[in-house]
Amino acid sequence: MKAFSYERIDDAAQAAARAFEVPGSKFIAGGTNLLDLMKHEIEVPAHLIDINGTGLDDIVATDEGGLRIGALVSNTALGADERIKRDYPVLSRALFAGASSQLRNKASTGGNLLQRTRCPYFYDPAMPCNKREPGAGCAALDDGADTRQLGVIGTSDHCIATHPSDMAVALRVLDAEVETVSPEGQTRRLTLDEFYALPGDTPEVENALEPGEIITGVVLPAPVGGRQRYYKVRDRASYAFALVSVALIETDDGKGRVALGGVAPKPWRREDADAELGNGAEAVMAKLLDGARPTEENAYKLTLAERTLAALLAKE
Amino acid sequence: MDFNQSADENLFDHARIIGKPHTRVDGALKVTGTAPYAYERHNVAENPLVGYPLGSSIAKGRITRMDATAARSAEGVAAVITALDIDELPRADSNVAKLFGGEWVEHYHQAIAVVIADTLEQARAATRLIEVEYEEIPGEFDLDDAWKRLQDRDVVSHVGDVDAAFDSAEFTLDETYHTASHSHAMMEPHATIADWCDGKNMTLWTSNQMIEWTRQALATTFELDADNIRLESPYIGGGFGGKLWLRADAVLAALGSRETGRPVKVALPRPFIFNNATHRSGTVQRLRIAANKDGRITAFDHSAISHTLPGGSGEDAVNQTRCFYAGENRRVAHHAIDMNLPESADMRAPGEATGLAVLEIAMDEMAEKLGMDPVEFRILNDTQVNPEEPSKRYSDRHFVECLQKGAETFGWAARNTTPGGKREGQWLIGQGMAGAYRGSPTLDSGARVRLSEGRLIVETDMTDIGTGSYTIIAQTAAETMGLEMRDVDVRLGNSAYPSASGSGGQMGAASSTAGVYAACVALQGEITKRLGVESARFENGQVVSGDKSVALRDVAQGEELVGEDSLHFGDFKDELEIGTFGAHFVEVAVNAYTGETRLRRMLSVCDAGRILNPITARSQVLGGMTMSIGAALTESLNVDTARGFFPNHDLAGYEIAVHADIPDMEVIFLDTQDGASTPLKAKGVGELGICGGAAAVANAMYNATGIRLRDYPLTLDRMLDRLPGA
Amino acid sequence: MNSSNNVERQTKTVTPNSSTYSLTINGKRHTLTLDNRTTLLDALREHLQLTGSKKGCDHGQCGACTVSINGERVNACLTLAVMHQGDEITTIEGVGDVEHMDPMQQAFIDNDAFQCGYCTPGQICSAKATLDEIRAGIPSHVTQELNGPIELSDAEIRERMSGNLCRCGAYANILKAIHQVAKEQATEERS
């Protein structure tokens, strides 16, 4: 971990302005992923801005009938919130499927969105990785690499990493929007689809945030109701990243929405796949996973995604 | 004391303390966080510096340049030692890869530099400033490739005529299996504080299972007189074989201390351990079994390969096949293939854990071919002699009773016998079982006991790696001396104490308690001499001779009386097979859609001689069962065959079982004693639990799904396309 | 996010690479001046010599460093000490000592819920938090009904304890120890 200076700023817009002004700045909230990466020198901030005093830690009703979740709301507090449990259960389920109690107590909503991939080659600074060092190459793409956990769709010839968040998959299926403030004090909202970038030939660019721009919250639209489930498949029974996860909302009119985790560089959803829900898991996945480019080792994820959705749709 | 014949009836057959449940004597320290582990000993060495290692980023080759200029001038840095700064250190017999020094790189994350600084933060950051250039040499990393190339076979042993037996057999099995490489993943990283400030006398506060072996290894490595080396390792945060040997933490700390003239402490960073330290090699195994239609096995043919760095021995997965079941014709062959992956070495039940994971699937497959119940098939093929050498009988073998007791307790008779035939909602339910066998070697073991004012202090370099040594040694001493547990203090893991077996190969409990018994008998001799009597009984804190009775507290009149001895195990044991036996029963649920496998319950029945303490022994078996569940379902050091290393080198990527993976577990000990083993008639139990457990899971999964998996770990991707779904 | 102690916070200038701050550990206030890189875990173990909290992985993957901060369990290895100005931290040393053990510590001994002992302080801190979190109605991955009271089942305990690895495999006994304390607490509540 490289040495860094530290300050605490208790206003989000001021923090954004400060980050823009001080080179090598990085915000820290929970720190559960950032510090992990700093120990590996995968993240090397010269200046840390602690935003825990910015007061972005409440969940309030919006005029549109939804909820605005402060960026600092912990994963535990969010998942256990009465309104979330009642009106957005897929989000509670996704949150409690992730990490451990200790990590969820510390991890923030904004930080969870900004988690970086768990690709073992990204995590090993001795390995070539285009995400860590643009142009360095990708060890995961070499013959003989360990790719069982890596992405099958939305990937590129430069990177096949996945986004590890469970929470973001649920937010994607709920049509949530990310709210930010810029160093100039401008706020904007982005859908999760807009927020996350696909790797293409710039895998180091993971989202739409501009320099200094800070996530202030996540906005949930009015509740959509329906049966909401989150099915996370992993090798061990807990405390592991998803091989595949499925967030599903089935509404009474026989329609619904599906998003996948563990398969792509961002939470994966296509509206034309949602429309196939009435036709079963195979039809949904034919659309949702159209264009998938798995490796020999992770092709099982295509089958697994379909079967996981089938398990959710089955009436047993 | 010599142990030259099987023990007859003795005091342990009428024990007050041995064999009774006692909670751990070190429990209070452990639950309050005050048991001092190696890296935490702030009171032993003044102001230690902190060392942080740098590992090679290639698997095989030569370092052509190292530049540590920037690291040396970094804040807080006291010294940087690179591999090019010193000659390759001599290797002890127990080290296959060199631990440090010289230009050659033998495996990924081999230590190539250490930075010594005032703080961890400074040392860690400075390692990243070291520039390294390599000349890479292509290496061998693919065990399957080696298996395919393998033409000849190093036959370890061939009895009878295996080929003829297969030709004439009515039923045969011939299948190939894989087991993955495993990491010990003990919770405490390898750690050492070293004081070698004067370059002459070396003291290490470390975390090591084998004090004397490691002292000797240090003497070889640093070309020192062993008498100038002192080791302390009183508390060890798990080992499982990973801390049997001298490792890089101790070497780098010692080098750093010599270089700086200050004590230095080094803990291996977790992401570094998986490739830097040792691991259990994966295997490819081919197993052939021949049997007649009555179910009697006529031949075994078991060949296996594992990987090793040149000079090592790999993972011998065939050994148990020589002796576990009956059968006149048998051939086993093991190839340790020279490859360039990190160093493979012993891990909990080396050989048997891996071999039984395969043999016990094969037995299940064979029973099915024969249309026999797998329990009955094993009972039919039990043996009371070593089938390779029928004149050599088992000293005490109750495998059949384990099977019967297990089947009865588990409710085996009521199980569904049609694979894939039982479903509860989305889950397929199955039951399976496996046999367990592990040898029970003993090693000469010494101890010293000091009696002063009625308190007894036991000193031995035996270690407690969580095994319960402190407790069973206190029990042994209290029993022998007629004292209570509260009268005994046990001091372990110090090279100043008499040398014992150490903790490895499930020989520690049986061997070290025997050594403590010998020392207590020596003390009894001192006491009777002091009292001028021929013989005496030691009971209720008294020495009783005839109608004379003296309190132990008064025997020495304020002086300290000392007894020291070793227990020497005699050659008579070579004429016997001394082993431990067990049977595992498992129930699993496999999701019919996704293939997720979750255990519902597990039972193990063990025949391991006298159980010295049913509480700590049970925990040892539970631990082995738990580790076998990890080995069955999730644990794999994945091999990157392009670059020659294990990429999933942390505790998120290498998945050991978590609490949610572990179901209801039950352990039953048969009430057996094996007088051929030790005076206490005890055998090891620390490794028996991991032997066969993985196969019991595999067999239960087969019973649940009808899909036979032969490659570990038994992950869902191996069966997904064959599962029924709805 | 306690905003009442603004006064004690850092000044908003780019500070050097170390900071001075105070935190309360096991009821005792400590003022530290440390490298900003120092994690709470290393501050405890190295600088305050409170070595009960263990370092098993230093990356939030094992739970051996579990401590309580302002009443919530966290991994002390994944948080910087400098971020805890004014916080109340409880480590295993504050849970109980050899003479005054917490019922959970005694239950771990009674049920042999450990072997090597290295993960044990973290397990005990988590075990206490597990019962508190169930009582507080915080759901888990295995909670059947998100909106109802939570049953103190084996499955709930196992899931909630899954952030604490134990390689010795004491899980089955840890479960028993937690049930023992839960029963004791239920008896106390009734009486």
GROMACS .gro file of C-alpha atoms in nm, chain A residues 1-8 10 14 18 22 28-32 35-36 39-40 47-48 50 52 57 72 76 80 85-86 89 92-93 96-97 100-103 105-106 234 236-239, chain C residues 1 6 9-10 12-17 36-37 39 58-62 66 72-75 77-80 82-84 126 133 137-141 143-144 146-147 159-160 162-165:
model
   94
    1MET     CA    1   0.000   0.000   0.000
    2LYS     CA    2   0.142   0.330  -0.103
    3ALA     CA    3   0.149   0.613   0.147
    4PHE     CA    4  -0.141   0.856   0.121
    5SER     CA    5  -0.272   1.163   0.290
    6TYR     CA    6  -0.613   1.154   0.449
    7GLU     CA    7  -0.888   1.397   0.516
    8ARG     CA    8  -1.251   1.383   0.606
   10ASP     CA    9  -1.854   1.617   0.542
   14GLN     CA   10  -1.725   1.968  -0.145
   18ARG     CA   11  -1.174   1.842  -0.350
   22VAL     CA   12  -0.613   1.694  -0.549
   28ILE     CA   13  -1.343   0.601   0.096
   29ALA     CA   14  -1.667   0.493   0.261
   30GLY     CA   15  -1.678   0.136   0.393
   31GLY     CA   16  -1.340   0.058   0.242
   32THR     CA   17  -1.405  -0.316   0.227
   35LEU     CA   18  -0.848  -0.128   0.118
   36ASP     CA   19  -0.827  -0.485  -0.004
   39LYS     CA   20  -0.296  -0.366  -0.002
   40HIS     CA   21  -0.222  -0.524  -0.339
   47HIS     CA   22  -0.506   1.107  -0.112
   48LEU     CA   23  -0.804   0.951   0.060
   50ASP     CA   24  -1.328   0.996   0.391
   52ASN     CA   25  -1.845   0.897   0.608
   57ASP     CA   26  -2.693   0.754   0.521
   72LEU     CA   27  -2.351   0.554   0.265
   76THR     CA   28  -2.706  -0.448   0.628
   80ALA     CA   29  -3.303  -0.486   0.676
   85LYS     CA   30  -3.803  -0.585   0.277
   86ARG     CA   31  -4.171  -0.516   0.205
   89PRO     CA   32  -3.764  -0.787  -0.146
   92SER     CA   33  -3.299  -0.746   0.042
   93ARG     CA   34  -3.243  -1.098  -0.084
   96PHE     CA   35  -2.808  -1.087   0.219
   97ALA     CA   36  -2.677  -1.330  -0.041
  100SER     CA   37  -2.064  -1.190   0.528
  101SER     CA   38  -2.242  -1.002   0.807
  102GLN     CA   39  -1.916  -0.829   0.899
  103LEU     CA   40  -1.863  -0.702   0.545
  105ASN     CA   41  -2.214  -0.394   0.813
  106LYS     CA   42  -1.931  -0.190   0.668
  234ARG     CA   43  -2.219  -2.077  -0.574
  236ARG     CA   44  -2.003  -2.333  -0.112
  237ALA     CA   45  -2.324  -2.252   0.068
  238SER     CA   46  -2.225  -1.903   0.180
  239TYR     CA   47  -1.953  -1.636   0.171
 1043MET     CA   48  -2.190   0.835   1.080
 1048ASN     CA   49  -1.715   1.729   1.428
 1051ARG     CA   50  -1.219   1.570   1.321
 1052GLN     CA   51  -0.921   1.633   1.103
 1054LYS     CA   52  -0.956   1.989   0.597
 1055THR     CA   53  -0.607   2.040   0.465
 1056VAL     CA   54  -0.404   1.781   0.285
 1057THR     CA   55  -0.236   1.625   0.581
 1058PRO     CA   56   0.091   1.439   0.585
 1059ASN     CA   57   0.089   1.062   0.569
 1078ASN     CA   58  -0.254   0.651   0.766
 1079ARG     CA   59  -0.210   0.308   0.614
 1081THR     CA   60  -0.559  -0.078   0.960
 1100ASP     CA   61  -0.577  -0.941   0.601
 1101HIS     CA   62  -0.825  -0.921   0.311
 1102GLY     CA   63  -1.169  -0.974   0.464
 1103GLN     CA   64  -1.182  -1.337   0.363
 1104CYS     CA   65  -1.163  -1.521   0.696
 1108THR     CA   66  -1.386  -0.965   1.378
 1114GLU     CA   67  -2.171  -0.374   1.486
 1115ARG     CA   68  -1.933  -0.653   1.397
 1116VAL     CA   69  -1.680  -0.574   1.124
 1117ASN     CA   70  -1.353  -0.708   0.987
 1119CYS     CA   71  -0.842  -0.574   0.868
 1120LEU     CA   72  -1.053  -0.388   0.612
 1121THR     CA   73  -1.090  -0.058   0.785
 1122LEU     CA   74  -0.833   0.210   0.857
 1124VAL     CA   75  -0.771   0.674   1.112
 1125MET     CA   76  -1.136   0.642   1.010
 1126HIS     CA   77  -1.244   0.562   1.365
 1168SER     CA   78  -1.936  -1.304   1.568
 1175GLU     CA   79  -2.869  -0.951   1.504
 1179GLY     CA   80  -3.474  -0.877   1.337
 1180ILE     CA   81  -3.202  -0.840   1.076
 1181PRO     CA   82  -3.272  -1.107   0.813
 1182SER     CA   83  -3.013  -1.337   0.660
 1183HIS     CA   84  -2.978  -1.530   0.337
 1185THR     CA   85  -3.448  -1.631   0.655
 1186GLN     CA   86  -3.772  -1.773   0.516
 1188LEU     CA   87  -3.829  -1.136   0.542
 1189ASN     CA   88  -4.100  -0.947   0.726
 1201GLU     CA   89  -2.542  -1.881   0.772
 1202ARG     CA   90  -2.465  -1.589   1.001
 1204SER     CA   91  -2.022  -1.822   0.768
 1205GLY     CA   92  -1.801  -1.514   0.756
 1206ASN     CA   93  -1.574  -1.679   1.012
 1207LEU     CA   94  -1.367  -1.960   0.868
   0.00000   0.00000   0.00000
